[in-house]
XYZ file of C-alpha atoms in Angstrom:
743
model
C 120.277 85.252 97.130
C 117.509 87.032 95.310
C 115.082 88.333 97.897
C 111.511 89.071 96.858
C 110.572 92.590 97.801
C 107.243 93.379 99.463
C 105.992 94.677 96.126
C 106.922 92.155 93.437
C 105.319 93.530 90.340
C 106.993 93.436 86.972
C 107.950 96.741 85.408
C 105.010 98.069 83.503
C 106.831 100.631 81.409
C 106.229 98.644 78.253
C 102.519 98.483 78.903
C 99.986 101.161 78.316
C 99.491 103.729 81.016
C 96.062 102.273 81.717
C 97.815 99.170 83.049
C 100.194 101.136 85.230
C 97.899 100.923 88.239
C 97.697 97.156 88.461
C 99.010 95.814 91.782
C 101.781 93.299 92.173
C 101.353 89.592 92.335
C 101.746 89.533 96.078
C 101.684 85.780 96.440
C 104.706 83.702 97.011
C 103.125 81.057 99.191
C 102.745 77.474 98.161
C 99.153 77.055 99.240
C 96.103 77.579 97.082
C 95.519 81.312 97.220
C 92.321 81.367 95.258
C 90.265 80.450 98.285
C 89.622 81.728 101.755
C 89.753 79.106 104.443
C 86.648 79.641 106.498
C 85.594 78.245 109.816
C 82.059 77.064 110.140
C 82.159 77.425 113.887
C 83.989 80.741 113.898
C 86.790 79.401 116.055
C 90.418 79.353 114.960
C 90.956 75.759 115.975
C 88.238 74.230 113.839
C 89.157 73.276 110.277
C 85.704 72.352 109.004
C 84.613 73.489 105.611
C 87.148 75.137 103.365
C 85.058 77.773 101.602
C 86.045 78.679 98.086
C 85.932 82.478 97.790
C 84.384 82.504 94.312
C 81.801 79.864 95.226
C 81.055 81.752 98.433
C 80.518 85.039 96.633
C 78.328 83.580 93.900
C 76.209 81.866 96.544
C 75.085 85.231 97.857
C 73.667 86.132 94.426
C 72.059 82.836 93.511
C 71.142 81.714 97.014
C 69.203 83.446 99.740
C 68.665 87.125 99.081
C 66.549 87.947 102.094
C 67.640 91.214 103.615
C 67.967 91.273 107.350
C 66.323 94.344 108.766
C 65.929 93.348 112.387
C 67.396 95.841 114.783
C 69.224 93.008 116.484
C 70.745 91.622 113.278
C 73.989 90.409 114.787
C 75.591 87.088 114.058
C 77.600 85.104 116.528
C 81.302 84.789 115.601
C 80.731 81.627 114.277
C 77.642 79.577 114.789
C 76.755 78.556 111.289
C 78.985 81.224 109.830
C 79.500 79.318 106.608
C 75.722 78.997 106.064
C 74.649 82.428 107.311
C 77.514 84.159 105.601
C 76.609 82.526 102.311
C 75.076 85.896 101.594
C 78.034 87.834 102.942
C 79.117 88.810 99.449
C 77.846 88.681 95.915
C 79.487 87.934 92.582
C 78.413 88.838 89.112
C 80.577 88.210 86.079
C 80.758 91.611 84.483
C 80.922 91.180 80.734
C 82.435 94.586 80.285
C 86.029 93.954 81.333
C 87.061 97.574 81.351
C 90.692 98.519 81.797
C 91.981 99.072 85.341
C 92.371 102.636 86.534
C 95.341 104.612 85.360
C 96.942 106.597 88.143
C 99.579 108.263 86.008
C 97.362 110.134 83.597
C 93.828 111.391 83.745
C 91.415 110.203 81.093
C 87.772 110.821 81.792
C 85.018 109.747 79.469
C 83.027 112.677 80.711
C 85.577 115.362 80.088
C 84.506 118.975 80.187
C 83.619 120.381 76.803
C 85.865 123.210 75.678
C 84.336 125.852 73.429
C 86.986 127.767 71.529
C 86.190 131.065 69.759
C 85.933 130.801 65.995
C 86.970 133.740 63.854
C 85.067 136.891 64.698
C 82.557 135.215 66.987
C 84.577 136.403 69.932
C 84.121 140.001 68.856
C 81.597 141.975 70.838
C 79.213 143.662 68.425
C 78.305 147.310 69.127
C 75.084 147.766 71.035
C 73.793 150.108 68.345
C 74.283 149.613 64.625
C 74.747 153.354 64.042
C 78.180 154.534 65.154
C 76.809 158.010 65.630
C 74.506 156.896 68.434
C 76.519 156.761 71.645
C 75.553 156.531 75.295
C 76.157 159.017 78.052
C 77.178 157.951 81.497
C 73.536 157.442 82.519
C 72.741 155.307 79.459
C 70.867 157.953 77.439
C 71.718 157.782 73.713
C 73.019 161.015 72.167
C 73.755 161.939 68.588
C 77.421 162.597 67.847
C 79.879 162.083 65.016
C 82.772 159.705 65.836
C 85.673 159.096 63.505
C 86.138 155.583 62.114
C 89.552 155.272 63.804
C 88.158 156.067 67.251
C 85.332 153.587 66.694
C 87.867 150.943 65.650
C 89.910 151.659 68.806
C 86.799 151.326 70.992
C 85.945 147.981 69.396
C 89.524 146.784 69.833
C 89.557 147.716 73.515
C 86.229 145.978 74.046
C 87.583 142.727 72.612
C 89.794 140.874 75.162
C 93.271 139.921 74.041
C 92.755 136.344 75.328
C 89.558 134.351 75.538
C 88.138 134.559 79.067
C 88.470 131.576 81.384
C 84.915 130.481 80.668
C 85.941 129.802 77.083
C 88.239 127.109 78.438
C 86.127 125.873 81.343
C 82.362 126.252 81.377
C 81.360 126.183 85.032
C 77.702 125.616 84.296
C 75.604 123.460 86.590
C 74.658 121.186 83.704
C 78.310 120.610 82.842
C 79.119 119.679 86.443
C 76.221 117.267 86.549
C 77.472 115.673 83.368
C 80.927 115.153 84.892
C 79.489 113.502 87.987
C 77.287 111.013 86.162
C 78.511 107.473 86.920
C 79.550 104.987 84.295
C 76.419 102.941 83.472
C 78.576 99.820 83.095
C 80.332 100.130 86.450
C 79.987 97.142 88.808
C 77.417 97.602 91.554
C 76.944 95.718 94.831
C 74.198 93.140 94.439
C 74.350 91.079 97.635
C 72.004 91.070 100.596
C 72.464 93.437 103.526
C 75.352 92.283 105.709
C 74.967 91.002 109.254
C 76.901 92.497 112.144
C 79.482 90.004 113.399
C 79.805 89.293 117.116
C 83.163 88.203 118.540
C 83.517 85.415 121.050
C 82.382 86.145 124.589
C 85.015 87.779 126.767
C 85.747 85.117 129.369
C 85.542 85.788 133.080
C 88.813 84.574 134.590
C 88.831 84.491 138.369
C 92.424 85.626 138.821
C 92.234 88.607 136.456
C 93.085 91.772 138.405
C 90.422 94.495 138.934
C 92.774 97.097 137.404
C 96.195 97.306 135.784
C 97.647 99.050 138.858
C 96.365 96.150 140.977
C 98.173 93.733 138.646
C 101.407 95.693 139.087
C 100.967 95.654 142.866
C 100.353 91.888 142.815
C 103.447 90.986 140.778
C 105.624 93.621 142.484
C 104.945 92.111 145.898
C 104.501 88.398 145.061
C 107.246 88.033 142.405
C 109.557 91.045 142.870
C 112.530 89.329 141.202
C 110.654 88.193 138.095
C 112.037 89.972 134.986
C 109.612 92.483 133.495
C 111.633 94.243 130.779
C 115.082 93.751 129.260
C 116.544 96.572 127.158
C 119.300 96.083 124.586
C 122.182 98.323 123.582
C 123.267 98.932 119.985
C 125.586 95.894 120.170
C 122.718 93.565 121.023
C 123.886 93.098 124.632
C 121.431 93.352 127.564
C 121.702 96.912 128.865
C 119.289 96.776 131.785
C 116.804 94.326 133.345
C 113.783 95.860 135.064
C 112.157 93.465 137.544
C 108.545 93.640 138.705
C 109.739 94.622 142.190
C 111.726 97.577 140.800
C 108.870 98.621 138.512
C 106.481 98.655 141.483
C 108.713 100.610 143.901
C 109.973 103.111 141.314
C 106.487 103.743 139.939
C 105.297 104.475 143.492
C 108.200 106.896 143.904
C 107.281 108.717 140.667
C 103.612 108.877 141.721
C 104.480 110.383 145.104
C 106.822 113.001 143.640
C 104.357 114.023 140.902
C 101.634 114.680 143.469
C 103.666 116.105 146.368
C 106.941 117.598 145.086
C 105.716 119.827 142.246
C 104.442 123.227 143.316
C 103.624 123.896 146.966
C 101.682 121.910 149.530
C 98.810 124.380 149.269
C 99.030 124.748 145.471
C 100.339 121.518 143.877
C 101.084 121.748 140.156
C 99.559 118.353 139.398
C 96.370 116.911 140.861
C 94.617 113.593 140.120
C 92.927 113.835 136.712
C 95.437 116.351 135.298
C 97.346 115.583 132.088
C 101.143 115.293 131.957
C 103.230 114.503 128.900
C 105.842 111.731 128.692
C 108.909 112.606 126.583
C 111.194 109.570 126.303
C 113.495 108.362 123.499
C 112.837 105.108 121.655
C 115.845 103.388 123.256
C 114.713 103.760 126.898
C 111.560 101.679 127.450
C 112.351 101.069 131.152
C 112.238 104.779 132.063
C 109.048 105.194 130.015
C 107.419 102.197 131.714
C 108.209 103.506 135.208
C 106.841 106.967 134.343
C 103.686 105.548 132.711
C 102.788 103.352 135.688
C 103.748 106.182 138.049
C 101.077 108.292 136.339
C 98.493 105.491 136.649
C 99.256 105.131 140.379
C 99.021 108.917 140.874
C 95.724 108.955 138.908
C 97.111 111.536 136.485
C 96.737 111.092 132.713
C 99.929 110.385 130.718
C 100.155 111.788 127.168
C 103.112 110.018 125.480
C 104.714 111.979 122.602
C 107.876 111.917 120.472
C 111.053 113.697 121.557
C 111.216 117.149 119.874
C 114.354 117.413 117.747
C 114.541 121.151 117.087
C 112.816 124.212 118.495
C 110.899 124.870 115.282
C 110.142 121.307 114.192
C 106.929 121.460 112.127
C 105.569 118.127 113.343
C 106.221 119.034 116.933
C 104.187 122.247 116.507
C 101.065 120.138 116.065
C 102.046 118.090 119.128
C 102.336 121.380 120.998
C 98.780 122.255 120.001
C 97.628 118.909 121.447
C 99.514 119.543 124.696
C 97.985 123.011 124.951
C 94.461 121.738 124.368
C 95.031 119.031 127.027
C 96.163 121.657 129.535
C 99.578 120.032 130.008
C 102.004 121.989 132.226
C 104.467 119.239 133.245
C 106.684 117.019 131.064
C 108.209 113.838 132.498
C 111.490 112.761 130.914
C 114.672 110.784 131.528
C 118.043 112.192 132.529
C 119.672 111.342 129.185
C 116.778 112.757 127.183
C 116.762 115.951 129.273
C 120.455 116.488 128.569
C 119.924 115.946 124.840
C 117.121 118.492 124.438
C 117.961 121.824 122.730
C 119.163 124.405 125.269
C 119.319 128.193 125.352
C 122.656 129.972 126.057
C 121.691 130.058 129.754
C 121.239 126.275 129.800
C 117.461 126.336 129.997
C 115.198 124.351 127.690
C 113.565 126.927 125.385
C 109.863 126.901 124.740
C 109.257 124.895 121.573
C 107.276 126.622 118.848
C 103.552 126.120 119.417
C 104.067 124.443 122.786
C 102.668 125.573 126.136
C 105.121 126.560 128.878
C 106.276 123.322 130.523
C 108.069 122.300 133.695
C 110.515 119.509 132.792
C 110.677 116.831 135.504
C 113.317 114.060 135.424
C 111.957 110.729 136.710
C 115.275 108.951 137.470
C 115.109 107.437 140.940
C 118.228 109.270 142.157
C 116.494 112.625 141.560
C 113.337 111.689 143.493
C 112.354 111.848 147.147
C 111.469 108.623 148.915
C 107.781 108.463 149.876
C 106.950 108.288 153.604
C 106.202 104.850 155.010
C 102.573 105.761 155.639
C 102.027 106.941 152.031
C 100.431 104.484 149.645
C 98.872 105.007 146.188
C 95.106 104.795 145.968
C 94.501 101.604 143.945
C 90.881 101.080 142.965
C 88.917 99.059 140.457
C 88.979 100.213 136.828
C 86.347 102.874 136.113
C 85.423 105.437 133.456
C 88.161 107.912 134.424
C 90.669 108.631 131.651
C 93.713 106.327 131.873
C 95.877 107.814 129.110
C 95.698 109.835 125.879
C 97.235 108.429 122.696
C 97.946 110.899 119.927
C 96.916 110.392 116.306
C 98.307 112.261 113.280
C 95.679 112.994 110.616
C 96.120 113.116 106.856
C 96.495 116.915 106.925
C 99.196 116.765 109.609
C 96.979 117.821 112.498
C 97.262 115.890 115.768
C 94.329 114.609 117.821
C 94.326 113.026 121.269
C 92.312 109.813 121.711
C 91.177 109.287 125.309
C 91.220 105.748 126.708
C 89.404 105.100 129.996
C 90.669 102.815 132.751
C 87.927 100.253 132.142
C 88.687 100.298 128.383
C 92.402 99.850 129.131
C 91.756 96.839 131.385
C 89.166 95.265 129.053
C 91.529 95.667 126.086
C 94.294 93.864 127.999
C 91.838 91.090 128.894
C 90.671 90.753 125.272
C 94.283 90.580 124.011
C 95.140 88.025 126.702
C 92.237 85.835 125.610
C 92.790 86.257 121.856
C 96.564 85.685 122.041
C 96.441 83.033 124.752
C 98.965 84.862 126.958
C 100.123 83.089 130.124
C 102.302 84.088 133.077
C 106.071 84.369 132.591
C 105.983 84.065 128.782
C 108.745 85.895 126.909
C 107.806 88.377 124.181
C 110.213 90.161 121.801
C 109.019 93.664 120.877
C 110.455 95.624 117.937
C 107.603 98.169 117.808
C 107.395 101.677 119.266
C 106.510 101.053 122.921
C 104.916 104.500 123.352
C 101.820 103.906 121.235
C 99.696 101.474 119.277
C 100.443 97.724 119.219
C 103.851 98.169 120.876
C 102.286 99.944 123.869
C 99.311 97.576 124.169
C 101.363 94.351 124.119
C 104.811 95.438 125.339
C 103.870 97.772 128.214
C 100.262 97.080 129.272
C 99.114 93.492 128.586
C 102.572 92.159 129.475
C 102.297 93.542 133.029
C 98.795 92.156 133.483
C 100.191 88.665 132.770
C 103.644 89.054 134.401
C 105.364 88.511 131.060
C 109.007 89.228 130.228
C 109.473 91.728 127.370
C 112.706 91.867 125.347
C 112.690 95.373 123.842
C 114.700 95.846 120.627
C 115.560 99.521 119.939
C 115.426 100.572 116.316
C 119.003 101.809 116.520
C 119.980 98.133 116.933
C 117.699 97.096 114.068
C 119.505 99.533 111.761
C 122.860 97.977 112.612
C 121.628 94.380 112.665
C 118.220 93.700 111.061
C 118.424 90.074 112.245
C 118.700 91.106 115.914
C 115.053 90.410 116.756
C 115.279 86.901 115.283
C 118.477 86.264 117.236
C 116.763 87.353 120.476
C 113.808 85.041 119.765
C 116.310 82.176 119.502
C 118.393 83.286 122.505
C 115.441 83.717 124.911
C 113.250 81.023 123.285
C 110.526 83.654 123.032
C 106.942 82.522 122.527
C 105.716 85.778 120.941
C 107.246 88.502 118.759
C 105.676 91.842 117.766
C 106.994 93.183 114.451
C 105.992 95.078 111.320
C 106.297 93.735 107.784
C 109.337 96.016 107.256
C 111.171 94.105 110.020
C 110.416 90.811 108.265
C 111.581 92.287 104.957
C 114.916 93.606 106.251
C 115.543 90.338 108.097
C 115.184 88.607 104.726
C 117.634 91.024 103.131
C 120.203 90.476 105.903
C 119.714 86.703 106.117
C 122.725 84.706 104.892
C 121.577 81.191 105.807
C 122.846 81.416 109.394
C 122.915 77.977 110.969
C 122.104 78.952 114.554
C 118.583 80.246 113.796
C 115.720 78.223 115.269
C 112.234 79.759 115.398
C 110.408 76.669 116.659
C 109.746 78.326 120.049
C 107.514 80.973 118.431
C 103.810 80.294 118.795
C 102.755 83.765 117.630
C 104.398 86.293 115.298
C 102.186 89.381 115.511
C 102.361 91.491 112.324
C 101.257 94.929 113.530
C 100.646 96.369 110.041
C 98.796 93.300 108.787
C 95.938 95.632 107.830
C 98.127 96.989 105.018
C 97.207 94.826 101.992
C 100.818 94.785 100.823
C 102.096 93.130 104.028
C 101.047 89.736 102.647
C 104.080 89.563 100.349
C 106.472 90.083 103.290
C 104.638 87.402 105.283
C 104.793 84.915 102.396
C 108.457 85.584 101.630
C 109.412 85.378 105.319
C 107.626 82.041 105.689
C 109.270 80.623 102.560
C 112.769 81.393 103.843
C 112.375 80.604 107.557
C 110.055 77.581 107.354
C 113.197 75.459 107.201
C 114.332 77.178 110.432
C 111.375 75.946 112.477
C 108.860 78.702 111.638
C 105.335 77.308 111.246
C 102.768 78.837 108.914
C 100.062 79.100 111.587
C 102.387 81.214 113.777
C 102.101 84.326 111.549
C 99.242 86.416 112.989
C 98.426 89.711 111.211
C 96.323 92.176 113.170
C 94.343 95.332 112.397
C 94.211 98.315 114.718
C 93.474 102.021 114.858
C 94.037 104.755 117.473
C 90.267 105.123 117.919
C 89.212 101.454 118.154
C 92.504 100.008 119.503
C 92.826 96.352 118.367
C 90.111 95.762 115.754
C 90.902 92.143 114.827
C 93.755 89.677 115.210
C 94.442 86.243 113.770
C 94.479 83.676 116.571
C 97.412 81.326 117.050
C 96.424 77.741 116.317
C 97.950 74.288 116.534
C 96.303 73.197 113.286
C 98.955 73.387 110.571
C 96.510 71.993 108.003
C 94.320 75.090 108.140
C 95.720 77.616 105.632
C 95.183 81.321 106.329
C 92.300 83.103 104.675
C 93.077 85.069 101.543
C 91.167 86.452 98.607
C 92.132 87.549 95.110
C 90.055 90.646 94.363
C 89.608 92.646 91.166
C 91.174 96.103 91.470
C 88.650 97.369 88.938
C 85.833 96.336 91.250
C 87.565 97.760 94.319
C 87.793 101.217 92.730
C 83.989 101.171 92.725
C 83.810 99.780 96.268
C 82.641 96.371 95.057
C 84.103 92.936 95.853
C 84.705 90.757 92.809
C 86.847 87.628 92.873
C 89.462 87.452 90.112
C 92.242 85.101 89.056
C 95.750 85.184 90.503
C 97.400 85.261 87.079
C 96.372 88.853 86.368
C 98.282 91.949 87.368
C 95.047 93.882 87.958
C 94.235 92.056 91.194
C 94.819 92.654 94.882
C 95.599 89.589 96.988
C 94.563 90.199 100.591
C 95.044 88.111 103.713
C 92.683 88.002 106.657
C 93.521 89.812 109.892
C 91.707 87.213 111.954
C 88.450 87.363 113.856
C 86.601 90.134 115.672
C 87.989 90.798 119.159
C 86.381 89.025 122.142
C 83.454 91.004 123.524
C 83.108 93.185 120.400
C 80.584 93.541 117.572
C 81.725 94.595 114.092
C 79.922 95.769 110.988
C 80.737 97.599 107.762
C 79.021 100.867 106.770
C 79.076 102.995 103.632
C 82.062 105.383 103.784
C 80.009 108.429 102.752
C 76.796 109.910 104.092
C 74.461 108.076 106.457
C 76.177 105.103 108.183
C 74.077 102.497 106.394
C 75.044 98.828 106.549
C 76.911 97.651 103.459
C 75.810 94.825 101.249
C 77.674 91.555 101.486
C 79.740 92.259 98.351
C 80.492 95.891 99.191
C 83.579 97.556 100.668
C 82.819 99.793 103.639
C 84.335 101.358 106.726
C 84.635 98.847 109.547
C 82.876 99.936 112.747
C 83.213 98.363 116.191
C 81.016 98.322 119.294
C 83.014 97.336 122.390
C 84.166 98.489 125.821
C 87.822 98.087 124.829
C 88.048 101.159 122.569
C 88.861 104.838 122.761
C 86.020 107.065 123.941
C 86.606 110.503 122.389
C 88.950 112.995 120.771
C 90.064 115.037 123.766
C 88.295 118.405 123.830
C 86.670 117.979 120.383
C 83.000 117.121 120.930
C 81.948 117.638 117.291
C 84.555 115.307 115.808
C 83.935 112.870 118.655
C 80.257 112.575 117.751
C 81.063 111.780 114.100
C 83.585 109.062 114.992
C 82.768 107.605 118.410
C 78.965 107.864 118.386
C 77.895 106.184 115.140
C 74.638 104.222 114.894
C 74.715 101.923 111.840
C 71.359 101.844 110.042
C 69.589 99.019 108.258
C 68.079 99.498 104.799
C 64.714 100.112 106.484
C 66.172 103.117 108.330
C 66.420 101.721 111.862
C 69.587 101.369 113.968
C 70.931 97.825 114.322
C 71.464 98.308 118.069
C 70.931 100.905 120.766
C 74.661 101.062 121.502
C 76.992 103.387 119.552
C 79.728 102.068 117.256
C 83.164 103.573 116.595
C 84.561 104.215 113.126
C 87.892 102.411 112.844
C 89.126 104.322 109.789
C 89.751 100.957 108.068
C 88.135 99.952 104.768
C 87.270 96.308 104.320
C 84.693 93.559 104.694
C 83.827 90.531 106.806
C 84.428 87.349 104.848
C 83.573 83.677 105.290
C 83.816 82.226 108.784
C 83.794 85.729 110.271
C 87.299 86.495 108.989
C 88.035 90.213 108.688
C 89.733 91.575 105.547
C 91.165 95.110 105.284
C 91.913 96.631 101.874
C 92.907 100.171 102.881
C 92.382 103.157 105.164
C 89.965 106.062 105.031
C 92.912 108.460 105.443
C 94.541 107.046 102.303
C 91.380 107.112 100.205
C 91.311 109.342 97.103
C 88.312 109.642 94.803
C 89.200 110.458 91.183
C 86.366 110.669 88.639
C 84.074 108.773 90.962
C 86.543 105.913 91.500
C 88.351 105.127 94.744
C 92.108 104.716 94.910
C 94.162 103.860 97.979
C 97.477 105.505 98.794
C 99.086 102.183 99.764
C 98.198 100.697 96.377
C 99.702 103.677 94.560
C 102.923 103.461 96.588
C 103.202 99.807 95.549
C 102.551 100.808 91.936
C 105.315 103.433 92.070
C 107.755 100.913 93.521
C 106.885 98.419 90.790
C 107.360 100.925 87.966
C 110.453 102.597 89.473
C 112.950 99.950 90.663
C 114.349 100.120 94.188
C 117.778 101.209 92.971
C 116.298 104.552 91.871
C 113.823 105.371 94.646
C 113.941 105.039 98.432
C 111.335 102.458 99.445
C 110.191 104.232 102.608
C 110.238 107.796 101.282
C 107.237 108.046 99.005
C 104.343 110.401 99.716
C 100.993 110.073 97.955
C 98.214 112.631 98.254
C 95.525 114.291 96.159
C 94.746 117.882 95.219
C 91.505 119.381 93.944
C 91.581 120.488 90.308
C 88.441 121.550 88.421
C 85.958 119.927 90.815
C 87.855 116.632 90.899
C 90.834 115.095 92.680
C 94.238 114.598 91.070
C 96.819 112.192 92.511
C 100.299 113.508 93.346
C 103.233 111.153 93.983
C 106.428 112.500 95.559
C 109.349 110.053 95.659
C 112.855 110.701 96.967
C 115.518 109.661 94.479
C 118.644 107.907 95.651
C 121.728 110.151 95.386
C 123.724 107.546 93.451
C 121.061 106.976 90.779
C 121.219 108.610 87.350
């Protein structure tokens, strides 16, 4: 069966290079994709008022144009969203339909003028017309006879063999200004100033625990035999079942040993508030979970990282810098992982390049001392102490640590519980990395708060059987699954019309990389194939997240199958100028984007200009999404300067005043807030490249490369896109790994 790939563009080799940038037609759904389905009340269950995207955008131009400058210009997540967001965007029909950007060649209308020497103009004339007048060393002319040959030699030596660099590139200020002048015909944002969007109120549920440790204590004592986590082996068989009783007792054991068995009684190696790193492989979530909650109970700060493969691994050097800056001296690991680490001839684990000196501590229960009967962990209400540090890899390869406080951790779990409608004893299948990001938040943290049962699928099993996660959904009748679009894609590739597949139990399929614009094609293709297997359209829930802001937005599960998801067809030409313009689906020069749902409960979101002062965007302008909420990261550990620029942003109105007294956090996501409060993401700040004043996104260029170079020539997941500075401008570089069997 022919399976549509995530990027379904036709080969553009026969077209001009100017058309080579156009994105694929990412739609394969049957619904009308030219409109965004809004919600006049801002709630996912209401189906009032389907708002046509083009009509909605043009309304902002021809309707109300009053700019909101009040410092409290926030809009509730939905009351009257359709009316008040009529000026959320603007649309003008640009008569000049200029060609889309070409990412394969560089053609600038304002190219630098090259002055080439003509004939003898490059010759340097003698300072004095009379060859007999020469200068001494101090510049005083003297009278002397010089032969014609010597004079000719002097003139020859004075004339350079090649024109100097300035003949090729004139680095004059005027020339640079000329290069930077914008195209007078470029589209410009014309809408009113946007309104900050407020999410629904975070509900106060009486039985919510005061902290995550308190939740673990509750379930560990009340329901000790309830399954918490089931791990799978590479054959898809259950390898181990961790109950809430075992998680509670083993976490207590780890906490006691961390505090009392490392160092001496007078000089313990680890005290409450210290940082320790967690080094666990991707196929052992149970050991990681026990160690993580052991750290929370001991009030030490876990820093989860990847397992180092070699002593001189380049990526692990940056991790080592993070560990050093966090003051980490102890690494918690499993028995199997400890045995697999590189060893010196004496059997000791060598110090990895760039890493601080570490004491490796195995957390298996058989290696630990039993705590005394009178010892009990200090469980208190969530506060502003640091709960854990999640690492983030930047565009340049550097690694930063994002600190998450205990109150932020608890509030985030509460917000996810409310947004996803989690209930006790639900089963969730998790394919994601459980050590960070969406996999950690849903599969390790929020699951324990709600006493859920997590079925963890290791990626080693996914490589052998890409359908394994679907089979586990059917086997356990799971209500929720956490996947990425790649998992949906490879399930499609492996699918052979198996008869025993039934996905009717799923009420929520969380797509963790839903913020990637190209994930929509995987979602559409997956729905088309598995709709006949019980999968409902409203089950697919893309979400947007970032290490700094945690979960930014998520599409809510709904029982209304008549409410199609929000999507917009945007002009790529407009997007390169940061402007939203609705286009038609038939063109190749469009980007079809799906919504990532509504703002999180208890949060406020706005969009600010990516460069310079954080000024609110206009309603038809692409900006960086910023969030104000308790449930976010608080800082980059030990980096106060970078923290201020990211975690302490005060969005400004056009009149120059802040919209609120509370700081916002930059999410690193580029996008806009559409009709009904739906959030749309079109790229990331880290993937943004500015070439000749126009913005290009790395994800778009990867999709372009895959469309031009068929999959049989290039590995889909091994393409790197970055930019380099050349002559005061950026140039795009694409590195793709060729398949060994291709010619």
